[in-house]
GROMACS .gro file of C-alpha atoms in nm:
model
  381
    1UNK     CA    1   2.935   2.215   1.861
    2UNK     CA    2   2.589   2.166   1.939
    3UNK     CA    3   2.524   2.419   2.252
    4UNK     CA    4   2.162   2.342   2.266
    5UNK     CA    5   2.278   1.982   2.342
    6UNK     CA    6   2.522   2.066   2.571
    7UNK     CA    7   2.206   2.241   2.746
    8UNK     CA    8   1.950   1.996   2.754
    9UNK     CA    9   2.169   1.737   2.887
   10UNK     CA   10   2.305   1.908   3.154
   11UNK     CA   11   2.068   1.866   3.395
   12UNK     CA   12   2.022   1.530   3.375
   13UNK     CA   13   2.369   1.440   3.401
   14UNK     CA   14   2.389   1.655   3.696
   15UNK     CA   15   2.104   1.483   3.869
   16UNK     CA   16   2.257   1.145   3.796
   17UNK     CA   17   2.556   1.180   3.995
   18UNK     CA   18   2.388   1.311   4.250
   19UNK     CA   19   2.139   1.036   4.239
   20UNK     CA   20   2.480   0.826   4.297
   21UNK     CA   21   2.578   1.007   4.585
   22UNK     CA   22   2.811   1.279   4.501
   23UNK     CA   23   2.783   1.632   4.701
   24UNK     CA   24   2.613   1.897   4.484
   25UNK     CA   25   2.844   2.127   4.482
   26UNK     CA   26   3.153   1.895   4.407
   27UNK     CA   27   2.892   1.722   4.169
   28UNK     CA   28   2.805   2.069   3.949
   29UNK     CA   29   3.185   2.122   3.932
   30UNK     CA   30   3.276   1.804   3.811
   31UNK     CA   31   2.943   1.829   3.489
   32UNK     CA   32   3.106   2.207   3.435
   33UNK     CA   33   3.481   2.052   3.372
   34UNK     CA   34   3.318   1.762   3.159
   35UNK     CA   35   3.105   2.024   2.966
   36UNK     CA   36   3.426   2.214   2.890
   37UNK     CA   37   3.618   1.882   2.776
   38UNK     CA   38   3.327   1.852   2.566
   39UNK     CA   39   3.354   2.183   2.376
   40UNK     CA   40   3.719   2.057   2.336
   41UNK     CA   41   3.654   1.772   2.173
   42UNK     CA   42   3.334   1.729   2.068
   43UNK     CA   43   3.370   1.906   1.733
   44UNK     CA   44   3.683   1.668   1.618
   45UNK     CA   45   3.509   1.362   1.761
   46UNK     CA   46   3.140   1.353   1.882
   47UNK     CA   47   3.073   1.076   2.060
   48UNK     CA   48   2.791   0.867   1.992
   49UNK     CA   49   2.630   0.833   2.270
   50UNK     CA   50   2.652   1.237   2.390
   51UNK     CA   51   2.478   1.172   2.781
   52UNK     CA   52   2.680   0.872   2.848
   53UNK     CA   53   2.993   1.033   2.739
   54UNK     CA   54   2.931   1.306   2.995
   55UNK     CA   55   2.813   1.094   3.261
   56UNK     CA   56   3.126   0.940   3.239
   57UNK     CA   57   3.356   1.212   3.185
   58UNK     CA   58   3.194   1.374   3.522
   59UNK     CA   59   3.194   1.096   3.720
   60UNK     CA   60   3.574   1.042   3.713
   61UNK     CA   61   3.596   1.439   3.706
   62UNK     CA   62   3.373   1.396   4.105
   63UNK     CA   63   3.650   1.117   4.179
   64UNK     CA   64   3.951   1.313   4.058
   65UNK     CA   65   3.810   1.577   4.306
   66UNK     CA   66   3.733   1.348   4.601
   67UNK     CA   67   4.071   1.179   4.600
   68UNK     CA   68   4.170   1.496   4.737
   69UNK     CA   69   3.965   1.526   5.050
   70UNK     CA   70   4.070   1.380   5.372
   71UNK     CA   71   3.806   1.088   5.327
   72UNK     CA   72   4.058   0.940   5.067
   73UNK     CA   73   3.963   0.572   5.138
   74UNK     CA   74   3.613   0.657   5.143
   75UNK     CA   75   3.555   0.768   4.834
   76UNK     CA   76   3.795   0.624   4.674
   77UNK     CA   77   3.557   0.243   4.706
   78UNK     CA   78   3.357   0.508   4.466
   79UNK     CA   79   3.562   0.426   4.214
   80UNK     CA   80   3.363   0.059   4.139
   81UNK     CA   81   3.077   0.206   4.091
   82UNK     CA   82   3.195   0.415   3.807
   83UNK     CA   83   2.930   0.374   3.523
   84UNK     CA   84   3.000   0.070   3.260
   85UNK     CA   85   3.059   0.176   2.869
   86UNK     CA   86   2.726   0.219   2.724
   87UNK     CA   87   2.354   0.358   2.712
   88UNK     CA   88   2.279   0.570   3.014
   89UNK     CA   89   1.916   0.461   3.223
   90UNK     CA   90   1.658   0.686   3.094
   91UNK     CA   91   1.521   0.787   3.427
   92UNK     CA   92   1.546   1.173   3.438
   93UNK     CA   93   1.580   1.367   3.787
   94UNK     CA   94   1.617   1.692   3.661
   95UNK     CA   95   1.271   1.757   3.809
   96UNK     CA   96   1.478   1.732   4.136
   97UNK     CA   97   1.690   1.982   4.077
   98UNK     CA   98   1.433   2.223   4.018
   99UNK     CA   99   1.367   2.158   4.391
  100UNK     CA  100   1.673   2.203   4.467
  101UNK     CA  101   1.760   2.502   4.300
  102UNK     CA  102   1.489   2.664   4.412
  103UNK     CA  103   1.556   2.564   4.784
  104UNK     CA  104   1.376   2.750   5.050
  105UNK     CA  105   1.711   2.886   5.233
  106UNK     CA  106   1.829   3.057   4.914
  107UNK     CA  107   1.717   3.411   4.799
  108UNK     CA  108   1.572   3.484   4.519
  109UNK     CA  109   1.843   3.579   4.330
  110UNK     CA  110   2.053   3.288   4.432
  111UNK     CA  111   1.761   3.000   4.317
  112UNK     CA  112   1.738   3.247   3.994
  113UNK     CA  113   2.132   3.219   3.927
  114UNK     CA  114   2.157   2.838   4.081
  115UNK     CA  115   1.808   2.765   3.821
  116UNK     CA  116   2.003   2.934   3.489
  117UNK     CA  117   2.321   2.717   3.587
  118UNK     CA  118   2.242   2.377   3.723
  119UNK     CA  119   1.866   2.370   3.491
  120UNK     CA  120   1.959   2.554   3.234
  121UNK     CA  121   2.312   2.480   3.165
  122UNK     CA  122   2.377   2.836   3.092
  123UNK     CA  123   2.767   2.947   3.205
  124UNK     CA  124   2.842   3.194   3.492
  125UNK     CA  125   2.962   3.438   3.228
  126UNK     CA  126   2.656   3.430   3.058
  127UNK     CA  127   2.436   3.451   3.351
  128UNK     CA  128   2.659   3.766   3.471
  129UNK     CA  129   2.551   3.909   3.124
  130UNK     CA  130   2.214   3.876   3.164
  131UNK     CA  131   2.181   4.054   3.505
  132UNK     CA  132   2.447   4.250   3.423
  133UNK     CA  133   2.695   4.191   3.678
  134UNK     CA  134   3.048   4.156   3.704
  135UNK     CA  135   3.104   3.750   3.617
  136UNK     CA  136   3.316   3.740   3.955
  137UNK     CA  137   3.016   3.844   4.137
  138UNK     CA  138   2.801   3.619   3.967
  139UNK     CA  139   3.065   3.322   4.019
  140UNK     CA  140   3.017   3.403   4.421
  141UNK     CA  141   2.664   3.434   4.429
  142UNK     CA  142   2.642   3.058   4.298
  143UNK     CA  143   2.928   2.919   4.509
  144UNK     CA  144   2.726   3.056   4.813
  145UNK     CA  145   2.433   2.910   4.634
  146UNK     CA  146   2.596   2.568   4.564
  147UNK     CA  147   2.711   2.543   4.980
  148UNK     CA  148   2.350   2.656   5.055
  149UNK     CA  149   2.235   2.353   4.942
  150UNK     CA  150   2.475   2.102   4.987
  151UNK     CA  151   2.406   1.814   5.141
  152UNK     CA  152   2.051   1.818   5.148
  153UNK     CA  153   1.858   1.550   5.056
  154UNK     CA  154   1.519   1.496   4.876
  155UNK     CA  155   1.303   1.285   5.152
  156UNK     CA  156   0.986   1.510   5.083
  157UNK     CA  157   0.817   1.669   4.734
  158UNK     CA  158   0.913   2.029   4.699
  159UNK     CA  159   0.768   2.329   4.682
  160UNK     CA  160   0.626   2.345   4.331
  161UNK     CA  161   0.473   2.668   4.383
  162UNK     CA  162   0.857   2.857   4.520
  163UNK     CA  163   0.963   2.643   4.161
  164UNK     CA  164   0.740   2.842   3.977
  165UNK     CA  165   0.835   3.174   4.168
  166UNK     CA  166   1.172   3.088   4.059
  167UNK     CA  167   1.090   3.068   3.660
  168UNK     CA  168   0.877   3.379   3.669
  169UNK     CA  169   1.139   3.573   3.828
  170UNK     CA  170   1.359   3.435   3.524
  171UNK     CA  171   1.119   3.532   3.283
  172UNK     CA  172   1.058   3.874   3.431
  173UNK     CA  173   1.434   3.932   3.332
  174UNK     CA  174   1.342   3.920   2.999
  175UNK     CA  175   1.623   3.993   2.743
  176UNK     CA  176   2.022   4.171   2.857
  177UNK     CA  177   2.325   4.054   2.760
  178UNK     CA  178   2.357   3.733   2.495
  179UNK     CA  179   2.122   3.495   2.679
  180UNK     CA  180   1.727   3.575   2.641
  181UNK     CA  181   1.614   3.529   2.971
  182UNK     CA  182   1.244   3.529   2.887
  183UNK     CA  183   1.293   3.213   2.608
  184UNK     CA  184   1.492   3.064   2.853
  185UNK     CA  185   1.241   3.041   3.175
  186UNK     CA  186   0.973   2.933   2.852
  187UNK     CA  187   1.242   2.637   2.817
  188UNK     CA  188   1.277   2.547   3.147
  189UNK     CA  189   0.893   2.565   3.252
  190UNK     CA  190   0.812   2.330   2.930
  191UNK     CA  191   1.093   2.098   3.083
  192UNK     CA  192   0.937   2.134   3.434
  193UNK     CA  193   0.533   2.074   3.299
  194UNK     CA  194   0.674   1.783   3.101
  195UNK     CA  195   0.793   1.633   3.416
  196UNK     CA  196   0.516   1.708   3.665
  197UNK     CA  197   0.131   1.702   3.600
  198UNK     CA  198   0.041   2.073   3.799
  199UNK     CA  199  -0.240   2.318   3.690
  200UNK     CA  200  -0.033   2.610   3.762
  201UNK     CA  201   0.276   2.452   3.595
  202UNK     CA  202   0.085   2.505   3.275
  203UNK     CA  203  -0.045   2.814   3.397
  204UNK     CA  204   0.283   2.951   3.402
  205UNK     CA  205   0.362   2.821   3.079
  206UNK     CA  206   0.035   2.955   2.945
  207UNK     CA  207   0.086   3.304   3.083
  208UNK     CA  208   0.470   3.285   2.961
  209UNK     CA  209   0.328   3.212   2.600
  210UNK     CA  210   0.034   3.484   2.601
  211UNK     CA  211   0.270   3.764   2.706
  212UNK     CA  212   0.608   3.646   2.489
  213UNK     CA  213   0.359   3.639   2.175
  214UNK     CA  214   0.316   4.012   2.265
  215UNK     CA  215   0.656   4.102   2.264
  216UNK     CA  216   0.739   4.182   1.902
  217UNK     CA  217   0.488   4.459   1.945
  218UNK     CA  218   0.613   4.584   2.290
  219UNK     CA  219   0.875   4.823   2.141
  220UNK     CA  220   0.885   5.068   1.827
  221UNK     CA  221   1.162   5.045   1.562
  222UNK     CA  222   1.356   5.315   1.774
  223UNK     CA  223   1.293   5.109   2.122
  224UNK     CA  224   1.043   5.343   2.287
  225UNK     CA  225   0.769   5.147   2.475
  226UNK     CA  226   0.456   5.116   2.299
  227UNK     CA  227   0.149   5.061   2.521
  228UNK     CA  228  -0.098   4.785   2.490
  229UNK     CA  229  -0.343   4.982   2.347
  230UNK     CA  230  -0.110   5.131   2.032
  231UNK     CA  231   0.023   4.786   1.973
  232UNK     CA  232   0.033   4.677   1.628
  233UNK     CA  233  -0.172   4.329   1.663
  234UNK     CA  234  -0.057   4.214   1.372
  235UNK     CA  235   0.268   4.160   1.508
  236UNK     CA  236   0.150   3.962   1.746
  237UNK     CA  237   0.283   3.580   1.731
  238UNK     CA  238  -0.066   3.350   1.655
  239UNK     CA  239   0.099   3.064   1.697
  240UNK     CA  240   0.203   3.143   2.063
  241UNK     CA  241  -0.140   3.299   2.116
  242UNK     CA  242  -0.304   2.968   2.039
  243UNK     CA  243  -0.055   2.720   2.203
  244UNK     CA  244  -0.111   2.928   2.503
  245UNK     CA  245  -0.501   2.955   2.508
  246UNK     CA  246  -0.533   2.543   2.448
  247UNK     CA  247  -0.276   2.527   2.743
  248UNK     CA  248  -0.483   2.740   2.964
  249UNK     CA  249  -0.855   2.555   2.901
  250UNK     CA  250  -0.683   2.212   2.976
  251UNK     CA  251  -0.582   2.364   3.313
  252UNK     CA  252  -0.872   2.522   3.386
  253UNK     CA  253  -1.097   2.254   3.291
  254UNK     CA  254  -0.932   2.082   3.616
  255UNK     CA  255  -1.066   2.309   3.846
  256UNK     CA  256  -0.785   2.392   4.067
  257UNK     CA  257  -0.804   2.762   4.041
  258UNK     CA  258  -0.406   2.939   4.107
  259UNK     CA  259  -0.231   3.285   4.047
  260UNK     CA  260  -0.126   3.172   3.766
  261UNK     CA  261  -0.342   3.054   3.587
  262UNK     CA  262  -0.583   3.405   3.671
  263UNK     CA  263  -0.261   3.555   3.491
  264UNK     CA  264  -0.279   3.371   3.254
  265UNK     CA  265  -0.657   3.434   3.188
  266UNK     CA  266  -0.638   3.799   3.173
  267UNK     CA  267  -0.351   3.772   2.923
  268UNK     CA  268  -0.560   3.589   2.736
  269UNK     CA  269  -0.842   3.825   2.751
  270UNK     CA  270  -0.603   4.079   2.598
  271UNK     CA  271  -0.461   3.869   2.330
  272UNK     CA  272  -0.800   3.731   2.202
  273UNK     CA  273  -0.906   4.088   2.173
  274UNK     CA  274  -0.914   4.209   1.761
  275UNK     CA  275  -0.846   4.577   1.881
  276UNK     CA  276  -0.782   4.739   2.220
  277UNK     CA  277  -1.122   4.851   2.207
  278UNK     CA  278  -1.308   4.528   2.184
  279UNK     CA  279  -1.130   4.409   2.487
  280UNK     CA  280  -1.334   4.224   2.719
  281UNK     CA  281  -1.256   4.472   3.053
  282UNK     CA  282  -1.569   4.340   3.282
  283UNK     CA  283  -1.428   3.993   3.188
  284UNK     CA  284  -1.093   4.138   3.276
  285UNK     CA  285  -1.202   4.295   3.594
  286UNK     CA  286  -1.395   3.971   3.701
  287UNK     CA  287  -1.022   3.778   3.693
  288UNK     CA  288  -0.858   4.027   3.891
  289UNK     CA  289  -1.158   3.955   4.152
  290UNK     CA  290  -1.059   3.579   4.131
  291UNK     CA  291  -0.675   3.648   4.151
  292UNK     CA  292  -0.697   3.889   4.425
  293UNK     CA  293  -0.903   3.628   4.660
  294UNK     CA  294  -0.596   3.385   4.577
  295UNK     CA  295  -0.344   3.647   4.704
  296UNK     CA  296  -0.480   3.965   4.826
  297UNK     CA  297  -0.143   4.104   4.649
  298UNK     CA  298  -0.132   4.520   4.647
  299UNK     CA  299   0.003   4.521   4.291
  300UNK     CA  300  -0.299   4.351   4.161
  301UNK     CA  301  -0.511   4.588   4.343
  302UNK     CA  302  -0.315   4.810   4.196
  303UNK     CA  303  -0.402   4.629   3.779
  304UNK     CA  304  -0.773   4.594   3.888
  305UNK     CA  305  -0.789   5.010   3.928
  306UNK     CA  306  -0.687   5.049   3.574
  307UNK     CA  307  -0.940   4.719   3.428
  308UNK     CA  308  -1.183   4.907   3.660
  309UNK     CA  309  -1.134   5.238   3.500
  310UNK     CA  310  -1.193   5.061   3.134
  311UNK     CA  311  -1.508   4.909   3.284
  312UNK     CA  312  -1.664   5.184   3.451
  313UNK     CA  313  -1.521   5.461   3.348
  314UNK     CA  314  -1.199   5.673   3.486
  315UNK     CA  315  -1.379   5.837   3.812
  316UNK     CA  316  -1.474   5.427   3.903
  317UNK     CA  317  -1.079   5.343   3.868
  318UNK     CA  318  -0.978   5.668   4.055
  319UNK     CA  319  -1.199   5.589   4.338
  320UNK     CA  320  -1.033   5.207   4.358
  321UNK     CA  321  -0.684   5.326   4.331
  322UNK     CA  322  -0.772   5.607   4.606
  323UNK     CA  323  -0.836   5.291   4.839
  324UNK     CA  324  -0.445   5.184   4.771
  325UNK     CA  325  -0.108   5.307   4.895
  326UNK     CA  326   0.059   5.621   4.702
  327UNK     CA  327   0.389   5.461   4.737
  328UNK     CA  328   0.340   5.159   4.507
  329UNK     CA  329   0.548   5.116   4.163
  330UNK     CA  330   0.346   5.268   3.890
  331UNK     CA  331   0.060   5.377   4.143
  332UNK     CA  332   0.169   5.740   4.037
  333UNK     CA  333   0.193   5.616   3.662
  334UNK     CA  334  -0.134   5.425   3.630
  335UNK     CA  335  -0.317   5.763   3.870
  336UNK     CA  336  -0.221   5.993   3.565
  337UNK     CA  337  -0.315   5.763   3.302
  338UNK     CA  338  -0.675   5.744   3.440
  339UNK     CA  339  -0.632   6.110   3.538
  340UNK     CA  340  -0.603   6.173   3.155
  341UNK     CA  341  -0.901   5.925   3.038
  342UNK     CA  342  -1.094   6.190   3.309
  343UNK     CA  343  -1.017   6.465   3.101
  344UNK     CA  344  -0.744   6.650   3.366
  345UNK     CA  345  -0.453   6.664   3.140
  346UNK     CA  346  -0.270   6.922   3.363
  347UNK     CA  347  -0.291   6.706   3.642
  348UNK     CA  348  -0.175   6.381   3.438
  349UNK     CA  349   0.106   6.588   3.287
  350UNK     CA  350   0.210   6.659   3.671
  351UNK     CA  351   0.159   6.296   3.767
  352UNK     CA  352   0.309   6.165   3.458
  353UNK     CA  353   0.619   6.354   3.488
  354UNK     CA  354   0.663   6.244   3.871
  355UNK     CA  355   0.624   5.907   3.769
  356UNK     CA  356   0.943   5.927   3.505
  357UNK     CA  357   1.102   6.057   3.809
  358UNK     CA  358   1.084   5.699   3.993
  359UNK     CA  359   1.072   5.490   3.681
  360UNK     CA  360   1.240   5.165   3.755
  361UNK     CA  361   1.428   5.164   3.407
  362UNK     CA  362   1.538   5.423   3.097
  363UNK     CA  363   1.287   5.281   2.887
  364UNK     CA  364   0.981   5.338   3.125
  365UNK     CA  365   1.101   5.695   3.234
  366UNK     CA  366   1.125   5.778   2.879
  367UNK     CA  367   0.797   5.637   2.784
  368UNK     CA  368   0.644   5.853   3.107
  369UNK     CA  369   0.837   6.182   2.987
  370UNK     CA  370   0.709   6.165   2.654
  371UNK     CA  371   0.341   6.106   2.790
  372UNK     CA  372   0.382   6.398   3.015
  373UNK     CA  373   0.520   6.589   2.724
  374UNK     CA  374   0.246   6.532   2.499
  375UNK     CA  375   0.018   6.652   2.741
  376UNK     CA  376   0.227   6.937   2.798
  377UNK     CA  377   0.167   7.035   2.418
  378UNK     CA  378  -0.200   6.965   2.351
  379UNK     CA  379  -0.275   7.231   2.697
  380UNK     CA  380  -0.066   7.500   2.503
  381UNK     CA  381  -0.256   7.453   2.198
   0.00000   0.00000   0.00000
């Protein structure tokens, strides 16, 4: 059984018989019962024309299911319009669904689960993995998410830009469970940029590449953090690097300036550095300028102190984060970290150590205890 198949065509068949009228919600039932039919049979006798088998299978599945509301005669006439034996029309409305899914009147974490289901073709169990749920909480989450949005019809574009939102979020997820969230949002947004000519569509894509080609190095053989800084470049995927740069110039070259795409540049900044040393921080700084004019957002603020303290020195990035409130994630993390480049080590020990305290996972409050530790040693010696 080919899964990634099974995947890829999902969508597609799922904006099809919506495209022919069928409810969402009855309509992403009806592609789920066909998919499992599919992992049935499919191995004993694949069809040979995969999309149009599933098309068909889920179109009768939507009839079977209508037949039982109380607008029998209805949508029972349906029943004519049931696809002919044969090639499927190549128009693809996925790009739809990515509207959909990412509807305004859903919360994040419903357009996330509602994304990884109807875009992705990924199965409530395995979405439940990867946020590490219970799968009968995920299963409610996307019921409420499927009656959300049923009924609603595409008679203006959507909002590329809560899209986007949508796809970072997934990628922020990075890796749990047995689906790898982060190569899965770099699946989707290709999908989405093939579909839809937007700078910051491939600035997502482009700042999704730059920081994936990073990841290798992220963590050391026992799964400690390792900083950007102690990163072993080498490990570094080139490949990624480069697909992600050309992506980048292309957008930029089009002079529609977004978040994104600033991301994007300052990850690309980093990458394109040979050693942590030769990075390019007034380059770096300059960025955050641009993407803090785009969305005045604390947490970059919050980046810009620390690419100011490489810049100008650690009293320069103390006096910028001074100007932002104590009470944002990693403000206490990123004050003892410049704290330390100052020379105060009993002060970053303190700061460090607070900021394992309110760590947001085990990995980071480990990585903060250790730092506070190590400080902890060289002032005894």
């Amino acid at each position: 059984m080919d899964e990634a198949l099974l995947r890829s065509l999902t969508p597609s068949v799922l904006a099809l018989l919506v495209r022919r009228g069928a409810d969402f919600a009855a309509a992403e039932d009806a592609v789920q019962d066909a998919l499992v039919e599919a992992v049935r049979g499919w191995p004993a006798d694949p069809p040979r024309d995969p999309k149009g088998w599933l098309v068909t299978v889920a179109w009768r599945k939507f009839l079977d299911q209508s037949r039982a509301d109380t607008a029998r005669r209805r949508r029972e006439d349906r029943a004519g319009e049931e696809p002919a034996p044969g090639p499927t029309p190549a128009a693809d409305d996925t790009l739809r669904l990515y509207f959909l899914c990412a509807h305004p009147s859903l919360t994040p974490s419903s357009a996330v689960a509602l994304t990884l289901r109807a875009v992705g073709g990924l199965t409530t169990r395995q979405i439940a993995r990867a946020y590490l749920v219970p799968e009968a909480t995920m299963a409610q989450r996307i019921s409420r998410a499927k009656r959300t949005v049923s009924g609603v019809r595409f008679d203006r574009p959507g909002d590329v830009a809560t899209v986007l939102r949508v796809l970072y979020l997934v990628f922020n997820e990075g890796y749990s469970g047995d689906v790898d969230l982060a190569a899965e949002a770099i699946r989707l947004t290709r999908q989405l940029a093939a579909g839809i000519d937007h700078p910051e569509v491939a600035g997502l894509l482009a700042l999704m590449l730059l920081h994936h080609a990073r990841r290798a190095g992220r963590t050391a053989p026992d799964g400690s953090l390792v900083p950007l800084a102690e990163q072993d470049r080498g490990r570094w995927d080139t490949r990624l690097i480069a697909e992600g740069v050309a992506i980048l110039q292309a957008a930029l070259a089009r002079d529609r300036l977004g978040e994104f795409q600033a991301q994007a540049a300052i990850a690309a900044l980093h990458a394109d550095a040979p050693t942590a040393e030769e990075t390019d921080w007034v380059q770096i700084v300059e960025w955050y300028d641009e993407l803090l004019r785009l969305t005045g957002n604390p947490v970059v603020r919050l980046n810009r102190a620390v690419a100011v303290g490489e810049a100008d020195g650690p009293r320069a990035g103390l006096a910028a984060l001074a100007e932002l409130d104590g009470s944002l994630p990693r403000h206490t993390a990123v004050a003892a970290y410049l704290h330390e480049r100052d020379g105060d080590l009993e002060t970053a020990a303190r700061l460090y150590a607070e900021a394992a305290h309110h760590a947001a996972n085990l990995a980071e409050r480990d990585h903060l205890t250790r730092q506070a530790a190590r400080l902890n040693a060289r002032r005894r010696h």
